[in-house]
CSV table of C-alpha atoms and ligand atoms in Angstrom, one decimal:
chain,number,residue,atom,x,y,z
A,1,MET,CA,4.6,202.9,-116.1
A,2,ALA,CA,7.7,204.5,-117.3
A,3,ARG,CA,9.0,207.3,-115.1
A,4,LYS,CA,8.9,210.7,-116.7
A,5,VAL,CA,12.0,212.9,-116.9
A,6,GLN,CA,11.4,216.5,-117.8
A,7,PHE,CA,13.6,219.0,-119.6
A,8,VAL,CA,14.5,222.7,-119.2
A,9,GLU,CA,15.8,224.2,-122.4
A,10,THR,CA,18.7,226.7,-121.8
A,11,VAL,CA,19.5,228.0,-125.3
A,12,LEU,CA,18.0,231.4,-124.6
A,13,ARG,CA,19.8,231.9,-121.3
A,14,ASP,CA,22.6,229.7,-120.0
A,15,ALA,CA,23.8,228.2,-123.3
A,16,ASN,CA,23.7,231.8,-124.7
A,17,GLN,CA,25.5,233.1,-121.7
A,18,SER,CA,28.1,230.3,-121.4
A,19,LEU,CA,29.1,230.1,-125.1
A,20,ILE,CA,28.6,233.6,-126.6
A,21,ALA,CA,28.6,235.9,-123.5
A,22,THR,CA,24.8,236.4,-123.7
A,23,ARG,CA,25.1,238.2,-127.1
A,24,LEU,CA,22.0,236.6,-128.6
A,25,PRO,CA,19.6,239.5,-129.6
A,26,TYR,CA,15.9,238.9,-129.4
A,27,ALA,CA,15.5,239.1,-133.2
A,28,LYS,CA,17.9,236.2,-133.6
A,29,PHE,CA,15.8,233.7,-131.6
A,30,GLU,CA,12.4,235.2,-132.1
A,31,PRO,CA,11.6,232.9,-135.2
A,32,MET,CA,12.0,229.8,-132.9
A,33,LEU,CA,9.9,230.8,-129.9
A,34,GLU,CA,6.7,229.2,-131.2
A,35,THR,CA,8.6,226.0,-131.9
A,36,ILE,CA,10.2,225.9,-128.5
A,37,ASP,CA,6.8,226.5,-127.0
A,38,LYS,CA,5.4,223.5,-128.8
A,39,ALA,CA,8.3,221.2,-128.0
A,40,GLY,CA,7.1,220.0,-124.6
A,41,TYR,CA,9.6,221.4,-122.2
A,42,TYR,CA,9.1,221.6,-118.5
A,43,ALA,CA,10.3,225.2,-118.9
A,44,ALA,CA,12.4,227.5,-121.1
A,45,GLU,CA,15.1,229.3,-119.2
A,46,CYS,CA,15.1,232.7,-120.9
A,47,TRP,CA,15.8,235.6,-118.5
A,48,GLY,CA,17.9,236.5,-115.6
A,49,GLY,CA,21.6,235.7,-115.1
A,50,ALA,CA,23.4,238.1,-117.4
A,51,THR,CA,20.6,238.6,-119.9
A,52,PHE,CA,19.3,241.7,-118.2
A,53,ASP,CA,22.7,243.4,-118.0
A,54,VAL,CA,23.7,242.5,-121.6
A,55,CYS,CA,20.3,243.6,-123.0
A,56,LEU,CA,21.0,247.1,-121.7
A,57,ARG,CA,24.7,247.2,-122.1
A,58,TYR,CA,25.3,245.7,-125.6
A,59,LEU,CA,22.0,244.9,-127.3
A,60,ASN,CA,20.0,248.1,-126.8
A,61,GLU,CA,17.0,246.1,-125.7
A,62,ASP,CA,14.6,246.7,-122.9
A,63,PRO,CA,14.9,243.4,-120.9
A,64,TRP,CA,11.3,243.7,-119.7
A,65,GLU,CA,10.1,244.1,-123.2
A,66,ARG,CA,12.1,241.1,-124.2
A,67,LEU,CA,10.3,239.1,-121.5
A,68,ARG,CA,6.9,240.3,-122.5
A,69,LYS,CA,7.6,239.4,-126.2
A,70,ILE,CA,8.8,235.9,-125.2
A,71,ARG,CA,5.7,235.4,-123.0
A,72,ALA,CA,3.4,236.4,-125.9
A,73,LYS,CA,5.0,233.9,-128.3
A,74,MET,CA,5.2,231.1,-125.7
A,75,PRO,CA,1.8,230.8,-124.0
A,76,ASN,CA,2.1,227.1,-123.2
A,77,THR,CA,5.6,226.7,-121.7
A,78,LYS,CA,6.7,227.8,-118.3
A,79,LEU,CA,9.3,230.6,-118.5
A,80,GLN,CA,12.1,230.4,-116.1
A,81,MET,CA,14.7,232.9,-114.8
A,82,LEU,CA,17.8,232.8,-112.7
A,83,LEU,CA,17.9,235.2,-109.7
A,84,ARG,CA,20.9,235.8,-107.5
A,85,GLY,CA,18.9,236.0,-104.2
A,86,GLN,CA,19.5,239.4,-102.6
A,87,ASN,CA,21.8,240.3,-105.5
A,88,VAL,CA,18.8,239.9,-107.9
A,89,LEU,CA,20.6,240.3,-111.2
A,90,GLY,CA,23.5,242.5,-110.0
A,91,TYR,CA,26.7,241.9,-108.3
A,92,SER,CA,26.0,243.2,-104.8
A,93,HIS,CA,23.2,243.1,-102.3
A,94,TYR,CA,20.1,245.3,-102.7
A,95,PRO,CA,17.5,246.5,-100.1
A,96,ASP,CA,14.5,244.3,-99.6
A,97,ASP,CA,12.0,246.7,-101.2
A,98,PHE,CA,13.8,246.4,-104.5
A,99,VAL,CA,14.1,242.6,-104.3
A,100,LYS,CA,10.4,242.2,-103.5
A,101,MET,CA,9.3,244.5,-106.3
A,102,PHE,CA,11.6,243.0,-108.8
A,103,VAL,CA,10.3,239.6,-108.2
A,104,GLN,CA,6.7,240.8,-108.3
A,105,LYS,CA,7.2,242.6,-111.6
A,106,ALA,CA,9.1,239.6,-113.1
A,107,VAL,CA,6.0,237.5,-112.4
A,108,GLU,CA,3.6,240.2,-113.7
A,109,ASN,CA,5.6,240.4,-116.9
A,110,GLY,CA,5.3,236.6,-117.4
A,111,MET,CA,7.8,234.7,-115.3
A,112,ASP,CA,6.6,231.3,-114.0
A,113,VAL,CA,9.7,229.8,-112.3
A,114,ILE,CA,12.2,231.7,-110.4
A,115,ARG,CA,15.4,229.8,-109.6
A,116,ILE,CA,16.9,231.5,-106.6
A,117,PHE,CA,20.4,231.0,-105.4
A,118,ASP,CA,23.0,232.6,-103.2
A,119,ALA,CA,26.7,232.6,-104.2
A,120,LEU,CA,27.6,231.5,-100.7
A,121,ASN,CA,24.6,229.2,-100.1
A,122,ASP,CA,23.6,231.5,-97.2
A,123,VAL,CA,19.9,231.0,-97.1
A,124,THR,CA,19.3,234.3,-95.2
A,125,ASN,CA,20.2,235.9,-98.5
A,126,MET,CA,17.5,233.9,-100.4
A,127,LYS,CA,14.6,234.4,-98.0
A,128,THR,CA,13.3,237.8,-99.3
A,129,ALA,CA,13.3,236.6,-102.9
A,130,MET,CA,11.8,233.2,-102.0
A,131,GLU,CA,8.9,234.7,-100.1
A,132,ALA,CA,8.2,237.3,-102.7
A,133,THR,CA,8.1,234.6,-105.4
A,134,VAL,CA,5.6,232.5,-103.4
A,135,LYS,CA,3.6,235.6,-102.7
A,136,ALA,CA,3.5,236.5,-106.4
A,137,GLY,CA,2.2,233.0,-107.2
A,138,ALA,CA,5.2,231.7,-109.1
A,139,ILE,CA,7.3,228.6,-108.6
A,140,ALA,CA,10.1,229.2,-106.1
A,141,SER,CA,13.0,226.9,-107.1
A,142,GLY,CA,15.3,226.9,-104.1
A,143,THR,CA,18.8,226.3,-105.4
A,144,ILE,CA,22.0,224.9,-104.1
A,145,SER,CA,25.2,226.3,-105.6
A,146,TYR,CA,27.0,223.0,-105.8
A,147,THR,CA,30.7,223.0,-105.1
A,148,THR,CA,33.2,220.7,-103.5
A,149,SER,CA,35.5,221.6,-100.6
A,150,PRO,CA,36.4,220.2,-97.3
A,151,VAL,CA,33.4,222.0,-95.7
A,152,HIS,CA,30.7,221.1,-98.3
A,153,THR,CA,29.1,217.9,-97.1
A,154,HIS,CA,25.8,216.1,-98.0
A,155,LYS,CA,24.7,216.8,-94.5
A,156,LYS,CA,25.0,220.5,-95.0
A,157,TYR,CA,23.3,220.4,-98.4
A,158,VAL,CA,20.4,218.4,-97.0
A,159,GLN,CA,20.1,220.9,-94.1
A,160,MET,CA,20.0,223.7,-96.7
A,161,VAL,CA,17.2,222.0,-98.7
A,162,LYS,CA,15.1,221.7,-95.6
A,163,GLU,CA,15.5,225.4,-94.9
A,164,LEU,CA,14.6,226.2,-98.4
A,165,LYS,CA,11.5,224.1,-98.2
A,166,ALA,CA,10.5,225.9,-95.0
A,167,MET,CA,10.8,229.2,-97.0
A,168,GLY,CA,8.3,228.0,-99.6
A,169,ALA,CA,10.4,226.2,-102.2
A,170,THR,CA,8.3,224.0,-104.4
A,171,THR,CA,11.2,222.6,-106.4
A,172,ILE,CA,14.8,222.2,-105.5
A,173,CYS,CA,17.6,222.8,-108.0
A,174,ILE,CA,21.2,221.5,-107.7
A,175,LYS,CA,23.2,224.0,-109.7
A,176,ASP,CA,26.6,222.6,-110.7
A,177,MET,CA,27.8,225.7,-112.5
A,178,ALA,CA,31.3,224.3,-113.0
A,179,GLY,CA,30.3,221.0,-114.4
A,180,ILE,CA,32.4,219.2,-111.8
A,181,MET,CA,29.8,216.9,-110.4
A,182,GLY,CA,30.5,213.3,-111.3
A,183,PRO,CA,28.0,210.5,-111.8
A,184,GLN,CA,28.4,208.9,-108.4
A,185,GLU,CA,28.2,212.2,-106.6
A,186,ALA,CA,25.0,213.0,-108.6
A,187,TYR,CA,23.6,209.7,-107.6
A,188,ASP,CA,24.5,210.1,-103.9
A,189,MET,CA,23.4,213.7,-103.6
A,190,VAL,CA,20.1,213.3,-105.4
A,191,SER,CA,19.4,210.2,-103.3
A,192,ALA,CA,20.2,212.1,-100.1
A,193,ILE,CA,17.9,215.0,-101.0
A,194,LYS,CA,15.1,212.7,-102.2
A,195,ASP,CA,15.3,210.9,-98.8
A,196,ALA,CA,15.1,214.2,-96.9
A,197,VAL,CA,12.3,216.1,-98.8
A,198,ASP,CA,9.5,215.2,-101.2
A,199,LEU,CA,10.0,218.0,-103.7
A,200,PRO,CA,10.8,217.7,-107.4
A,201,ILE,CA,14.5,218.0,-108.0
A,202,ASP,CA,16.2,219.6,-111.0
A,203,LEU,CA,19.8,219.0,-111.8
A,204,HIS,CA,21.7,221.7,-113.6
A,205,THR,CA,25.2,221.1,-114.9
A,206,HIS,CA,27.6,222.1,-117.7
A,207,SER,CA,29.4,219.9,-120.2
A,208,THR,CA,32.7,221.7,-119.4
A,209,THR,CA,34.5,218.6,-118.1
A,210,GLY,CA,32.7,216.0,-120.2
A,211,LEU,CA,31.0,214.5,-117.2
A,212,ALA,CA,27.5,215.9,-117.8
A,213,PHE,CA,25.8,213.1,-119.8
A,214,MET,CA,26.9,210.5,-117.3
A,215,THR,CA,26.1,212.8,-114.4
A,216,TYR,CA,22.5,213.3,-115.7
A,217,LEU,CA,22.1,209.6,-116.3
A,218,LYS,CA,23.0,208.6,-112.7
A,219,ALA,CA,20.9,211.5,-111.3
A,220,VAL,CA,17.9,210.2,-113.3
A,221,GLU,CA,18.6,206.7,-111.8
A,222,ALA,CA,18.5,208.3,-108.4
A,223,GLY,CA,15.1,209.9,-109.1
A,224,VAL,CA,15.9,213.4,-110.4
A,225,ASP,CA,12.8,214.9,-112.0
A,226,ILE,CA,14.1,217.6,-114.3
A,227,ILE,CA,17.4,218.1,-116.2
A,228,ASP,CA,18.7,221.2,-117.9
A,229,THR,CA,19.8,220.8,-121.5
A,230,ALA,CA,20.6,222.9,-124.6
A,231,ILE,CA,19.5,222.3,-128.1
A,232,SER,CA,22.5,220.5,-129.8
A,233,PRO,CA,24.2,223.4,-131.8
A,234,PHE,CA,24.4,225.4,-128.5
A,235,SER,CA,25.3,222.4,-126.4
A,236,GLY,CA,28.6,221.0,-125.1
A,237,GLY,CA,31.7,222.6,-123.7
A,238,THR,CA,30.9,225.4,-121.2
A,239,SER,CA,27.1,225.0,-122.1
A,240,GLN,CA,24.7,222.1,-121.2
A,241,PRO,CA,24.5,218.6,-122.7
A,242,ALA,CA,22.5,218.3,-125.9
A,243,THR,CA,18.7,218.1,-125.4
A,244,GLU,CA,18.2,215.6,-128.3
A,245,THR,CA,21.0,213.3,-127.1
A,246,MET,CA,19.6,213.1,-123.6
A,247,ALA,CA,16.1,212.5,-124.9
A,248,TYR,CA,17.3,209.7,-127.1
A,249,ALA,CA,19.3,208.0,-124.4
A,250,LEU,CA,16.6,208.2,-121.7
A,251,ARG,CA,13.9,206.9,-124.1
A,252,GLN,CA,16.1,204.0,-125.0
A,253,LEU,CA,16.5,203.2,-121.3
A,254,GLY,CA,12.7,203.2,-120.9
A,255,TYR,CA,12.0,206.6,-119.4
A,256,GLN,CA,9.2,208.8,-120.6
A,257,VAL,CA,10.3,211.9,-122.4
A,258,ASP,CA,7.6,214.2,-123.7
A,259,LEU,CA,9.6,216.2,-126.2
A,260,ASP,CA,8.5,216.5,-129.8
A,261,ASP,CA,11.3,215.4,-132.0
A,262,ALA,CA,10.1,217.4,-135.0
A,263,CYS,CA,10.3,220.5,-132.9
A,264,THR,CA,13.7,219.9,-131.5
A,265,LYS,CA,15.0,219.0,-135.1
A,266,LYS,CA,13.6,222.3,-136.3
A,267,MET,CA,15.3,224.2,-133.5
A,268,ALA,CA,18.6,222.4,-134.1
A,269,ASP,CA,18.5,223.2,-137.8
A,270,TYR,CA,17.8,226.8,-137.1
A,271,PHE,CA,20.3,227.3,-134.3
A,272,LYS,CA,23.1,225.7,-136.3
A,273,GLY,CA,23.0,228.8,-138.6
A,274,VAL,CA,23.0,231.1,-135.6
A,275,ARG,CA,25.9,229.3,-134.0
A,276,ASP,CA,27.9,229.6,-137.3
A,277,GLU,CA,27.4,233.3,-137.4
A,278,PHE,CA,28.8,233.7,-133.9
A,279,LEU,CA,31.7,231.4,-134.8
A,280,ALA,CA,32.4,233.5,-137.9
A,281,ASP,CA,32.5,236.8,-136.1
A,282,GLY,CA,34.7,235.4,-133.2
A,283,THR,CA,32.1,235.8,-130.4
A,284,LEU,CA,32.0,232.0,-130.1
A,285,MET,CA,35.5,230.8,-129.3
A,286,PRO,CA,36.0,227.1,-130.3
A,287,LYS,CA,37.8,226.7,-127.0
A,288,SER,CA,34.4,227.2,-125.2
A,289,MET,CA,32.9,224.3,-127.0
A,290,ALA,CA,35.7,221.8,-126.2
A,291,THR,CA,36.0,219.5,-123.2
A,292,ASP,CA,38.4,220.8,-120.6
A,293,THR,CA,39.2,218.5,-117.8
A,294,GLN,CA,41.3,221.2,-116.1
A,295,CYS,CA,38.1,222.2,-114.4
A,296,LEU,CA,38.1,219.0,-112.4
A,297,THR,CA,41.2,220.4,-110.6
A,298,TYR,CA,40.5,224.1,-110.7
A,299,GLN,CA,36.7,224.2,-110.5
A,300,ILE,CA,36.3,226.9,-113.0
A,301,PRO,CA,32.7,227.3,-114.1
A,302,GLY,CA,31.9,227.7,-117.8
A,303,GLY,CA,31.2,231.4,-117.8
A,304,MET,CA,34.2,232.1,-115.6
A,305,LEU,CA,36.5,230.2,-117.9
A,306,SER,CA,35.5,232.3,-120.9
A,307,ASN,CA,35.7,235.5,-118.8
A,308,LEU,CA,39.3,234.6,-117.7
A,309,LEU,CA,40.2,234.0,-121.3
A,310,SER,CA,38.8,237.3,-122.6
A,311,GLN,CA,40.2,239.2,-119.7
A,312,LEU,CA,43.7,238.0,-120.3
A,313,LYS,CA,43.3,238.4,-124.1
A,314,GLN,CA,42.3,242.1,-123.5
A,315,MET,CA,45.4,242.6,-121.4
A,316,ASN,CA,47.6,240.8,-123.9
A,317,ALA,CA,48.5,238.3,-121.2
A,318,LEU,CA,47.1,235.0,-122.6
A,319,ASP,CA,50.5,233.4,-121.7
A,320,LYS,CA,49.4,233.8,-118.0
A,321,PHE,CA,46.4,231.6,-118.4
A,322,ASP,CA,47.8,228.5,-116.8
A,323,GLU,CA,49.2,230.6,-113.9
A,324,ALA,CA,45.8,232.2,-113.3
A,325,LEU,CA,44.2,228.8,-113.3
A,326,ILE,CA,46.5,227.6,-110.6
A,327,GLU,CA,46.0,230.8,-108.5
A,328,THR,CA,42.2,230.6,-108.6
A,329,PRO,CA,41.7,227.7,-106.1
A,330,LYS,CA,44.3,229.3,-103.8
A,331,VAL,CA,42.3,232.5,-103.7
A,332,ARG,CA,39.1,230.5,-103.2
A,333,LYS,CA,40.6,228.7,-100.2
A,334,ASP,CA,41.8,232.0,-98.7
A,335,LEU,CA,38.2,233.4,-99.0
A,336,GLY,CA,36.6,230.5,-97.2
A,337,TYR,CA,35.7,228.2,-100.1
A,338,PRO,CA,32.9,230.2,-101.8
A,339,PRO,CA,31.2,228.3,-104.6
A,340,LEU,CA,32.4,229.8,-107.8
A,341,VAL,CA,29.2,231.4,-109.2
A,342,THR,CA,28.3,235.0,-110.0
A,343,PRO,CA,29.4,237.2,-108.3
A,344,THR,CA,31.9,235.3,-106.3
A,345,SER,CA,33.3,233.7,-109.4
A,346,GLN,CA,34.1,237.1,-110.8
A,347,MET,CA,35.6,238.2,-107.5
A,348,VAL,CA,37.8,235.2,-107.2
A,349,GLY,CA,38.7,235.2,-110.9
A,350,VAL,CA,39.6,238.8,-111.1
A,351,GLN,CA,41.6,238.5,-107.8
A,352,ALA,CA,43.5,235.5,-109.2
A,353,VAL,CA,44.4,237.4,-112.4
A,354,THR,CA,45.4,240.5,-110.4
A,355,ASN,CA,47.6,238.5,-108.1
A,356,VAL,CA,49.3,236.9,-111.1
A,357,LEU,CA,49.7,240.1,-113.1
A,358,GLN,CA,50.9,242.1,-110.1
A,359,GLY,CA,53.4,239.4,-109.1
A,360,GLU,CA,52.3,239.9,-105.5
A,361,ARG,CA,49.2,238.4,-103.8
A,362,TYR,CA,46.5,240.9,-102.6
A,363,LYS,CA,48.6,243.9,-103.4
A,364,LYS,CA,45.6,245.2,-105.3
A,365,VAL,CA,42.1,244.2,-104.1
A,366,SER,CA,38.8,245.1,-105.8
A,367,LYS,CA,36.1,246.9,-103.7
A,368,GLU,CA,33.9,243.8,-104.1
A,369,VAL,CA,36.5,241.5,-102.4
A,370,LYS,CA,36.9,244.1,-99.7
A,371,ALA,CA,33.1,244.1,-99.2
A,372,TYR,CA,33.2,240.3,-99.2
A,373,CYS,CA,35.8,240.4,-96.4
A,374,ARG,CA,33.6,242.8,-94.4
A,375,GLY,CA,30.8,240.2,-94.6
A,376,GLU,CA,28.6,242.1,-97.0
A,377,TYR,CA,27.9,239.0,-99.1
A,378,GLY,CA,26.9,236.9,-96.2
A,379,LYS,CA,28.3,234.0,-94.2
A,380,THR,CA,31.2,232.3,-96.0
A,381,PRO,CA,31.2,228.5,-96.0
A,382,ALA,CA,34.4,228.4,-94.0
A,383,PRO,CA,36.1,231.3,-92.2
A,384,ILE,CA,38.2,233.6,-94.4
A,385,ASP,CA,41.9,233.1,-93.8
A,386,PRO,CA,42.5,235.6,-90.9
A,387,GLN,CA,45.8,236.8,-92.3
A,388,VAL,CA,44.3,237.5,-95.7
A,389,GLN,CA,41.3,239.2,-94.1
A,390,LYS,CA,43.6,241.4,-92.0
A,391,LEU,CA,45.7,242.2,-95.1
A,392,ILE,CA,42.6,243.3,-96.9
A,393,LEU,CA,40.6,245.0,-94.2
A,394,GLY,CA,43.4,246.5,-92.0
A,395,ASP,CA,41.8,247.6,-88.8
A,396,GLU,CA,38.2,247.6,-90.1
A,397,GLN,CA,35.8,245.1,-88.4
A,398,PRO,CA,33.6,242.7,-90.4
A,399,LEU,CA,29.9,243.3,-89.8
A,400,LYS,CA,27.6,240.9,-88.0
A,401,GLY,CA,24.1,240.0,-89.2
A,402,ARG,CA,22.4,240.4,-92.6
A,403,TYR,CA,23.9,243.2,-94.7
A,404,ALA,CA,20.7,243.9,-96.6
A,405,ALA,CA,19.0,244.7,-93.3
A,406,THR,CA,21.3,247.7,-93.0
A,407,LEU,CA,20.3,249.1,-96.5
A,408,LYS,CA,17.6,251.8,-96.8
A,409,PRO,CA,14.6,251.3,-99.1
A,410,VAL,CA,15.4,252.6,-102.6
A,411,VAL,CA,12.4,252.2,-104.9
A,412,ALA,CA,10.3,255.2,-104.0
A,413,GLU,CA,13.2,257.6,-103.8
A,414,THR,CA,14.5,256.4,-107.2
A,415,ARG,CA,11.1,256.8,-108.8
A,416,LYS,CA,11.0,260.4,-107.6
A,417,LYS,CA,14.5,261.1,-108.8
A,418,LEU,CA,13.9,259.7,-112.3
A,419,GLY,CA,10.7,261.8,-112.9
A,420,ASP,CA,9.3,261.4,-116.4
A,421,LEU,CA,12.4,259.5,-117.6
A,422,ALA,CA,10.9,256.4,-116.0
A,423,LYS,CA,7.5,255.6,-117.5
A,424,THR,CA,6.9,252.4,-115.5
A,425,ASP,CA,8.0,250.6,-112.3
A,426,GLU,CA,10.0,248.4,-114.6
A,427,ASP,CA,12.1,251.4,-115.7
A,428,VAL,CA,12.7,252.3,-112.1
A,429,LEU,CA,13.8,248.7,-111.4
A,430,SER,CA,16.2,248.7,-114.4
A,431,TYR,CA,17.7,251.9,-113.2
A,432,ILE,CA,18.3,250.6,-109.7
A,433,ALA,CA,19.8,247.4,-111.1
A,434,PHE,CA,22.1,249.1,-113.6
A,435,PRO,CA,22.0,252.9,-113.1
A,436,ASN,CA,24.4,254.0,-115.8
A,437,LEU,CA,23.2,251.6,-118.4
A,438,ALA,CA,19.5,252.2,-117.8
A,439,GLU,CA,19.9,255.9,-117.7
A,440,LYS,CA,21.6,255.9,-121.1
A,441,PHE,CA,18.9,253.5,-122.4
A,442,LEU,CA,16.0,255.6,-121.0
A,443,GLU,CA,17.4,258.8,-122.3
A,444,GLU,CA,17.9,257.4,-125.8
A,445,ARG,CA,14.4,256.1,-125.7
A,446,LYS,CA,13.1,259.5,-124.7
A,447,ALA,CA,15.0,261.2,-127.4
A,448,LYS,CA,13.8,258.8,-130.0
A,449,GLU,CA,10.2,259.2,-128.9
A,450,GLU,CA,10.5,263.0,-129.0
A,451,ASN,CA,11.8,262.8,-132.5
A,452,VAL,CA,8.9,260.5,-133.5
A,453,ALA,CA,6.5,263.0,-132.0
A,454,THR,CA,8.0,266.0,-133.9
A,455,TYR,CA,7.9,264.0,-137.1
A,456,SER,CA,4.3,263.1,-136.7
A,457,ILE,CA,3.4,266.8,-136.1
A,458,VAL,CA,5.1,267.7,-139.4
A,459,GLU,CA,3.1,264.9,-141.0
A,460,CYS,CA,-0.2,266.5,-139.9
B,1,LIG,CO1,24.6,227.3,-115.5
């Protein structure tokens, strides 16, 4: 019997994030949810990553309400989210009580699969979220942030997978956020992990460098169970390879693909129109959709590349783009070869741009990079360059042990502080994750509700 390969559709989250900075409002994709639900995906990635932040910051949407609405329209397909381990959806570590409650509420509101990663692949930063996911009855997908460096070996990755399994992972995801994994590497790495554990493996990559189709094909040959793709109009470039193209090729090679072609065609027709709107208003830059092999040298993930571009554009310094690209791997080496994924990608990217614009390295350092050098993000894959660390920290000593263990519980106190502004636990969680954004959102909601109430009294 033909071996089955399953698909995760990323148009609602990663494709949306990589191509149009997560600006897709709920109303724009709502008409397609029932079709996606019928299409036969393993899961639809629709939440987490930057969606939560952008919902509050730019789209005036309650991210929890978005999740519930998606759930209601998609009863048959697993909903998947991306969670940054102890960072949850933010950019620094949170206390354990918040991590546990966030995971529990995500599952209560409809989440089925939680893909958990840590920017440094430090599994101690993933443990709280992994265990909370298992406890809530959802699928804990233990994730490797894939990167290459002199210290990232298969042996280390396999060891990590075993540790994730021990924490309760029921699937393993190899997350190649930069699209730098080549076909042979995919074959070898999937084979190595398949040999070590008997869990389903999902490969996640980006089309940035043009390798992705070949990489998926060789991964499938090595036994990968699930691949992440985006419906064609939102595929390619910094996004994922096209769903329909992969389905076509794999079927031709004799694999079983349970996607409904009528559904994917309907989705493609619809999302073509959406893509054209974002192209017309400039949110979607044609550069993001192109193949860029520079990433093979510089290892810049999709999202980071578009962030670098818009950052330099804002500062009127687009001419420094090439220089910033060259500085990025140097900063990464200094910082002990962190994989470039949120939040380390932002830290490294911003530091590289700052070094270039200042004309002097580490003259200005963000508070995040300082915290990183103090050890607040966990154990770095290789030691931080001692000279750079000294330059950044001065006489301050880096901490030992898990940073989150030093943080005080935050949920109960925040609930008390917010009073009637927070109607639900979800409101409290939004506030802890993004205090300024959530406060604004909750206050506006309250004002709106009070107006509605006054109006209805007049009506009577
Ligand atoms: Co991705």
